[in-house]
Coordinates of C-alpha atoms (C1' of nucleotides) in Angstrom, one line a residue:
Chain A
M1 CA -96.9 -8.4 80.2
S2 CA -95.5 -7.1 77.0
P3 CA -97.8 -4.7 75.7
A4 CA -97.0 -3.2 72.5
R5 CA -93.8 -1.5 72.4
A6 CA -93.6 2.0 70.4
R7 CA -92.5 1.7 66.7
T8 CA -92.0 5.3 66.5
S9 CA -91.6 8.6 68.5
R10 CA -92.9 12.0 68.4
A11 CA -89.5 13.0 67.2
A12 CA -89.3 10.5 64.4
I13 CA -92.4 11.9 63.3
V14 CA -92.1 15.5 63.4
A15 CA -88.6 14.8 61.4
A16 CA -90.4 12.7 58.8
G17 CA -93.1 15.3 58.6
R18 CA -90.1 18.2 57.9
E19 CA -88.9 15.7 55.1
V20 CA -92.3 15.3 53.6
L21 CA -93.1 19.0 53.8
E22 CA -89.9 19.9 51.8
E23 CA -90.2 17.4 48.9
R24 CA -94.0 17.5 48.5
G25 CA -95.4 20.8 50.1
L26 CA -97.7 21.5 52.8
D27 CA -101.0 19.7 51.0
G28 CA -98.5 16.7 50.9
V29 CA -98.0 16.4 54.7
S30 CA -100.8 13.9 55.0
M31 CA -101.3 11.7 58.3
A32 CA -101.0 8.8 55.7
S33 CA -97.7 10.0 53.9
V34 CA -95.9 10.9 57.4
A35 CA -97.2 7.4 58.5
R36 CA -95.9 5.6 55.6
R37 CA -92.5 7.2 56.2
V38 CA -92.1 6.0 60.0
A39 CA -93.8 2.7 59.0
V40 CA -96.8 2.6 61.0
R41 CA -100.4 3.0 60.2
P42 CA -102.1 6.5 60.0
P43 CA -103.9 6.0 63.4
S44 CA -101.0 5.2 65.3
L45 CA -99.8 8.8 64.9
Y46 CA -102.7 9.8 67.0
K47 CA -100.9 8.4 70.2
H48 CA -97.9 10.7 69.5
V49 CA -99.4 13.9 68.1
R50 CA -103.2 15.5 68.7
D51 CA -104.2 15.8 65.1
R52 CA -103.0 17.1 61.9
S53 CA -102.9 20.7 62.8
A54 CA -100.6 19.8 66.0
L55 CA -98.3 17.8 63.9
I56 CA -97.9 21.0 61.5
A57 CA -97.4 23.3 64.6
A58 CA -94.7 21.0 65.8
I59 CA -92.9 20.6 62.3
A60 CA -92.9 24.5 62.7
T61 CA -91.4 24.9 65.9
D62 CA -88.7 22.1 65.1
A63 CA -87.9 24.4 62.4
A64 CA -88.0 27.6 64.4
N65 CA -85.6 25.8 67.0
E66 CA -83.1 24.9 64.2
L67 CA -83.3 28.2 62.8
A68 CA -82.6 30.0 66.4
Q69 CA -79.6 27.7 66.6
A70 CA -78.1 29.1 63.2
I71 CA -78.6 32.5 64.1
E72 CA -77.5 32.2 67.7
A73 CA -74.1 30.6 66.4
A74 CA -73.9 33.6 63.7
G75 CA -74.4 36.6 66.0
G76 CA -72.4 35.2 68.8
A77 CA -69.1 37.0 68.1
D78 CA -68.3 40.4 69.3
D79 CA -68.0 42.0 66.0
P80 CA -69.2 45.1 65.3
P81 CA -73.2 45.0 65.4
E82 CA -73.3 45.8 61.3
H83 CA -70.9 42.7 60.9
R84 CA -73.1 40.6 63.3
L85 CA -76.1 41.4 61.6
A86 CA -74.8 41.0 58.2
S87 CA -73.7 37.4 59.6
M88 CA -77.2 36.5 60.9
A89 CA -78.8 37.3 57.7
H90 CA -76.7 35.6 55.6
A91 CA -77.2 32.4 58.6
F92 CA -81.0 33.0 57.8
R93 CA -80.8 32.9 53.8
E94 CA -78.8 29.7 54.0
F95 CA -81.6 28.3 56.4
A96 CA -84.1 29.5 54.0
R97 CA -82.5 27.7 51.2
R98 CA -82.1 24.5 53.0
S99 CA -85.8 24.6 54.2
P100 CA -87.8 27.1 52.1
R101 CA -91.2 25.7 53.0
A102 CA -90.5 25.7 56.6
T103 CA -89.4 29.1 56.3
A104 CA -92.5 30.1 54.7
M105 CA -94.4 28.5 57.5
L106 CA -92.8 30.3 60.1
F107 CA -93.9 33.8 58.9
A108 CA -96.5 33.4 56.8
G109 CA -99.4 33.4 59.0
L110 CA -101.0 30.0 59.1
E111 CA -104.1 29.4 60.6
P112 CA -104.1 29.9 64.3
G113 CA -102.4 27.1 66.1
A114 CA -100.8 25.6 63.3
G115 CA -97.7 27.9 63.8
P116 CA -94.7 27.6 65.7
S117 CA -94.5 28.1 69.4
L118 CA -93.8 31.8 70.2
E119 CA -91.1 30.7 72.5
S120 CA -89.2 29.3 69.8
L121 CA -89.7 32.2 67.8
A122 CA -88.6 34.6 70.4
R123 CA -85.4 32.5 70.7
A124 CA -84.5 33.2 67.2
A125 CA -85.4 36.9 67.5
R126 CA -83.4 37.4 70.5
P127 CA -79.7 37.7 69.3
V128 CA -81.4 40.4 66.2
V129 CA -82.5 42.4 68.9
D130 CA -79.5 42.3 70.8
A131 CA -77.5 43.3 67.8
G132 CA -80.1 45.9 67.1
E133 CA -79.7 47.6 70.1
A134 CA -75.9 47.4 69.9
L135 CA -76.4 49.5 66.7
A136 CA -79.1 51.9 67.1
G137 CA -79.6 52.1 71.0
P138 CA -82.5 51.1 73.5
A139 CA -85.3 52.9 71.7
G140 CA -83.9 51.8 67.9
A141 CA -83.1 48.1 68.9
L142 CA -86.8 47.0 68.2
P143 CA -87.6 48.8 64.8
A144 CA -84.0 48.0 63.7
A145 CA -84.5 44.0 64.0
R146 CA -88.2 44.1 63.1
A147 CA -86.7 45.9 59.8
L148 CA -83.8 43.9 59.2
T149 CA -86.0 40.2 60.0
A150 CA -88.5 41.7 57.7
F151 CA -86.1 42.1 55.0
A152 CA -84.3 38.9 55.1
Y153 CA -87.6 36.7 55.4
G154 CA -89.6 38.9 52.6
F155 CA -86.3 38.6 50.4
T156 CA -85.7 35.0 50.9
S157 CA -89.4 34.1 50.8
M158 CA -90.1 35.9 47.2
E159 CA -86.4 34.3 46.0
A160 CA -87.8 30.7 46.9
A161 CA -91.0 31.3 45.3
G162 CA -89.1 33.0 42.2
A163 CA -90.4 35.9 41.9
F164 CA -87.1 37.6 40.8
Q165 CA -87.7 37.3 37.3
L166 CA -85.7 40.2 36.1
G167 CA -82.3 39.1 35.9
G168 CA -79.6 41.3 37.6
N169 CA -77.5 40.0 40.7
V170 CA -79.6 38.7 43.5
N171 CA -76.8 38.6 45.8
E172 CA -75.9 42.1 45.4
A173 CA -79.9 43.2 46.2
F174 CA -79.6 41.2 49.2
E175 CA -76.5 42.6 50.7
Q176 CA -77.1 46.0 49.9
G177 CA -80.4 45.8 51.4
V178 CA -78.9 44.5 54.8
A179 CA -76.4 47.3 54.5
A180 CA -78.6 49.9 53.8
L181 CA -80.9 49.1 56.7
S182 CA -77.7 48.8 58.9
S183 CA -76.8 52.1 58.1
G184 CA -80.0 53.8 58.2
F185 CA -80.9 52.7 61.7
A186 CA -77.3 53.5 63.0
R187 CA -77.8 57.0 62.0
R188 CA -80.6 57.7 64.2
A189 CA -78.6 55.9 67.3
Chain B
M1 CA -133.7 25.3 22.5
S2 CA -132.9 26.9 25.7
P3 CA -129.8 25.1 27.0
A4 CA -129.3 25.7 30.7
R5 CA -128.6 29.4 30.9
A6 CA -125.2 29.8 33.1
R7 CA -126.1 30.5 36.6
T8 CA -122.8 31.8 37.6
S9 CA -119.6 32.9 36.1
R10 CA -115.8 32.7 36.2
A11 CA -115.6 36.2 37.5
A12 CA -118.5 35.4 40.5
I13 CA -116.3 31.9 41.3
V14 CA -113.2 34.1 41.8
A15 CA -114.8 36.9 44.2
A16 CA -116.7 34.1 46.0
G17 CA -113.1 32.3 46.2
R18 CA -111.3 35.4 47.5
E19 CA -113.9 36.3 50.0
V20 CA -113.8 32.7 51.5
L21 CA -110.2 32.8 51.2
E22 CA -110.1 35.8 54.2
E23 CA -112.7 34.1 56.0
R24 CA -111.7 30.7 56.3
G25 CA -108.0 30.4 54.9
L26 CA -106.8 28.5 52.2
D27 CA -108.1 25.4 53.4
G28 CA -111.3 26.9 53.6
V29 CA -111.4 27.2 49.7
S30 CA -113.1 24.1 48.9
M31 CA -114.9 23.5 45.8
A32 CA -117.9 22.8 48.0
S33 CA -117.6 26.1 50.1
V34 CA -117.3 28.1 46.8
A35 CA -120.0 26.4 45.1
R36 CA -122.4 27.0 47.9
R37 CA -121.5 30.8 47.8
V38 CA -122.4 30.9 44.3
A39 CA -125.6 29.1 44.7
V40 CA -124.4 26.0 42.2
R41 CA -123.7 22.5 43.0
P42 CA -119.9 21.5 43.2
P43 CA -119.8 19.8 40.0
S44 CA -120.9 23.0 38.0
L45 CA -117.5 24.9 38.7
Y46 CA -115.6 22.8 36.9
K47 CA -117.5 24.3 33.5
H48 CA -115.7 27.6 34.5
V49 CA -112.5 26.7 36.3
R50 CA -110.4 23.6 35.5
D51 CA -109.6 22.6 38.7
R52 CA -109.3 23.9 42.3
S53 CA -105.5 24.7 41.8
A54 CA -106.6 26.6 39.1
L55 CA -108.9 28.4 41.1
I56 CA -106.4 29.2 43.6
A57 CA -104.4 30.7 40.9
A58 CA -107.1 32.8 39.3
I59 CA -107.9 34.0 43.3
A60 CA -104.0 34.7 43.6
T61 CA -103.9 36.6 39.8
D62 CA -107.2 38.7 40.8
A63 CA -105.5 39.8 44.1
A64 CA -102.5 40.9 42.2
N65 CA -104.2 42.9 39.9
E66 CA -105.8 44.4 42.6
L67 CA -102.4 45.3 44.4
A68 CA -101.0 46.5 40.9
Q69 CA -103.7 49.1 40.4
A70 CA -103.4 50.3 44.2
I71 CA -99.5 50.9 43.7
E72 CA -99.9 52.4 40.4
A73 CA -102.4 55.0 41.9
A74 CA -100.0 55.7 44.9
G75 CA -96.5 55.9 42.7
G76 CA -98.4 58.1 39.8
A77 CA -97.3 61.6 40.9
D78 CA -94.2 63.4 40.0
D79 CA -93.0 63.8 43.6
P80 CA -89.2 62.9 44.6
P81 CA -88.7 59.1 44.1
E82 CA -88.5 58.9 48.2
H83 CA -91.9 60.0 48.4
R84 CA -93.5 57.8 45.8
L85 CA -91.6 54.9 47.3
A86 CA -93.0 55.7 50.6
S87 CA -96.6 56.3 49.0
M88 CA -96.2 52.8 47.4
A89 CA -95.2 51.4 50.4
H90 CA -98.1 52.4 52.5
A91 CA -100.2 51.3 49.6
F92 CA -99.0 47.9 49.9
R93 CA -99.4 47.8 53.5
E94 CA -103.1 48.9 53.3
F95 CA -103.6 45.9 50.6
A96 CA -102.1 43.6 53.0
R97 CA -104.5 44.5 55.7
R98 CA -107.6 44.2 53.6
S99 CA -106.3 41.4 52.0
P100 CA -103.8 39.6 54.5
R101 CA -104.3 35.9 53.0
A102 CA -104.2 36.9 49.4
T103 CA -100.9 39.1 49.8
A104 CA -99.4 35.7 51.6
M105 CA -100.4 33.8 48.4
L106 CA -98.7 36.3 46.5
F107 CA -95.5 36.1 47.8
A108 CA -95.2 33.1 49.8
G109 CA -94.4 30.3 47.6
L110 CA -97.4 28.3 46.8
E111 CA -97.1 24.8 44.7
P112 CA -96.2 25.7 41.3
G113 CA -98.8 26.5 39.4
A114 CA -101.2 27.7 42.2
G115 CA -99.7 31.3 42.2
P116 CA -100.6 34.2 40.4
S117 CA -99.8 35.1 36.6
L118 CA -96.2 36.2 36.1
E119 CA -97.8 39.6 34.3
S120 CA -100.0 40.4 37.0
L121 CA -96.8 40.4 39.5
A122 CA -94.8 42.4 36.8
R123 CA -97.4 44.8 36.4
A124 CA -97.6 45.4 40.5
A125 CA -93.7 45.5 40.3
R126 CA -93.4 48.1 37.8
P127 CA -93.7 51.3 39.0
V128 CA -91.7 50.4 42.0
V129 CA -88.7 49.5 39.6
D130 CA -89.4 52.9 37.8
A131 CA -89.3 54.9 41.3
G132 CA -86.1 52.8 42.1
E133 CA -84.4 54.2 39.0
A134 CA -85.2 57.5 39.6
L135 CA -83.7 57.2 43.3
A136 CA -80.7 55.0 42.4
G137 CA -79.8 55.3 39.0
P138 CA -80.1 52.5 36.1
A139 CA -77.6 49.9 37.9
G140 CA -79.3 50.5 41.5
A141 CA -82.9 50.4 40.3
L142 CA -83.3 46.4 40.5
P143 CA -81.8 46.1 44.0
A144 CA -83.2 48.7 45.6
A145 CA -87.0 48.0 44.5
R146 CA -86.2 44.3 45.4
A147 CA -85.0 45.4 48.5
L148 CA -88.0 47.4 49.3
T149 CA -90.8 44.9 48.0
A150 CA -88.8 42.8 50.0
F151 CA -88.8 44.7 53.2
A152 CA -92.6 45.8 52.8
Y153 CA -93.9 42.3 51.7
G154 CA -92.1 40.6 54.6
F155 CA -93.1 43.2 57.3
T156 CA -96.8 43.1 56.5
S157 CA -96.8 39.5 56.4
M158 CA -95.4 39.2 59.8
E159 CA -97.7 41.5 60.9
A160 CA -100.6 39.7 59.7
A161 CA -98.9 36.6 61.3
G162 CA -99.3 38.2 64.7
A163 CA -95.1 38.0 65.1
F164 CA -94.5 41.6 66.5
Q165 CA -95.2 40.5 70.0
L166 CA -92.8 42.5 71.8
G167 CA -94.6 45.9 72.0
G168 CA -93.3 48.9 70.5
N169 CA -94.4 51.3 67.9
V170 CA -95.0 48.9 64.6
N171 CA -96.0 52.0 62.6
E172 CA -92.4 53.6 63.7
A173 CA -90.8 50.5 62.5
F174 CA -92.4 50.4 59.3
E175 CA -91.5 54.1 58.5
Q176 CA -88.1 53.9 59.6
G177 CA -87.5 50.6 57.4
V178 CA -88.6 52.5 54.5
A179 CA -86.8 55.5 54.9
A180 CA -83.4 53.6 55.9
L181 CA -83.9 51.7 52.4
S182 CA -84.7 54.8 50.5
S183 CA -81.5 56.7 51.8
G184 CA -79.2 53.7 51.6
F185 CA -80.1 53.1 48.0
A186 CA -79.8 56.8 47.2
R187 CA -76.5 57.3 48.5
R188 CA -75.1 54.6 46.3
A189 CA -76.6 56.5 42.9
Chain C
dA1 C1' -124.3 24.8 26.9
dC2 C1' -124.1 24.7 31.6
dC3 C1' -126.1 22.3 35.7
dT4 C1' -127.0 17.8 38.3
dG5 C1' -126.9 13.7 41.6
dA6 C1' -124.5 9.4 41.6
dA7 C1' -120.1 7.6 41.9
dC8 C1' -115.1 6.9 43.1
dA9 C1' -110.7 7.7 45.2
dC10 C1' -109.0 9.8 49.0
dC11 C1' -108.1 11.7 53.9
dG12 C1' -108.6 12.9 58.9
dT13 C1' -110.0 10.9 63.0
dT14 C1' -112.7 7.7 66.2
dC15 C1' -113.1 3.4 68.2
dA16 C1' -112.9 -1.2 69.5
dA17 C1' -110.1 -5.1 69.6
dG18 C1' -105.4 -6.8 69.6
dT19 C1' -100.7 -7.8 71.6
Chain D
dA1 C1' -99.3 0.9 76.3
dC2 C1' -99.4 1.4 71.5
dC3 C1' -100.5 -0.6 67.2
dT4 C1' -104.3 -1.7 63.9
dG5 C1' -108.4 -2.7 60.7
dA6 C1' -113.0 -1.2 60.3
dA7 C1' -115.8 2.6 59.7
dC8 C1' -117.8 7.4 59.0
dA9 C1' -118.0 12.1 57.0
dC10 C1' -116.0 14.7 54.1
dC11 C1' -113.4 16.4 50.0
dG12 C1' -112.1 16.7 44.7
dT13 C1' -113.1 15.1 40.6
dT14 C1' -115.4 12.5 36.9
dC15 C1' -119.3 11.4 34.1
dA16 C1' -123.7 10.3 32.2
dA17 C1' -128.3 12.3 31.9
dG18 C1' -131.0 16.3 32.5
dT19 C1' -132.7 21.0 30.4

DNA sequence: ACCTGAACACCGTTCAAGT
DNA sequence: ACCTGAACACCGTTCAAGT
């Protein structure tokens, strides 16, 4: 009559997984560590996620959706496209600083099946492509969006990895890169 | 009098590790799989590398040195800096296509201690900074080099991850991105 | 001086048994 | 319907014993 009530949920498991990911890295996201955090034994997780790689994929998709939301919020105004792109690039960088390891998961080519869902990534890409079209016209939209996304991701990823060891003003390099790409693609419109 | 002669070497182990890395991914680089490839039992590896994370770091450093060589070769001529930068960006992209998983290791922020040596990365960065200085002057050299490296890395990483799903001409986006960054930073010189 | 088998702790996963 | 302990295969690592 009272079959065992759920003591956790898929959402709680994914959220716990994201915490562990940022604290201990991807290797630290074990079924044991996540189960401990939601106060359950490891085998119980299999009632909510298929296996560890499905859990990793769910964590990545969760992060992608949060990123999409941040980018939508930043790109919504009807400013000139250069401003929207700069503001989305900033939002991306802030997300990457909050969630560096999740950001790496979104782009850095995990094993097939362990990455975020394509829909969640497409949702994050849409506002960038829209602003790219406003900037560079229909033909230039996709290359412009790709270049800006690649730049923002590459930059923040190197930043998170501590790759900028030579001093200098890192913020300025980011600003100038975004500005250079914007004006470079705009000219071709 | 004839103590056991070495049946393998650190170099052979690192080379085997790089093969396994590209074939099966980072998770596939186990002490067991690498030992099998060099025809030795797992415990023997510990005579040549401290532990698995030191092996991963050695694989990353090996890849960084190969990348540095490719970039040095591409950036050597005394062409105008725009040409040198474009040619180094192409060399980077070719390396990333040959060794996609190693490339991800070089930039995508592994756990501390598992990344490539800083010297090997600095060696790869040097020719880019030099060309950046020729393009943008002493003050603009570092931002220009960082922006171009971030772009090239981000782009090839997304390419390897299959992130460019929307069709269109991917090569063209890469070319245009490099050109936009070059001219954007040159103008500020 | 390096290689090996045995051993240990740990993890992902399955499954029968609980409630 | 979900949770659990027990069990299995696998991996990283150590170490004493071989040559």
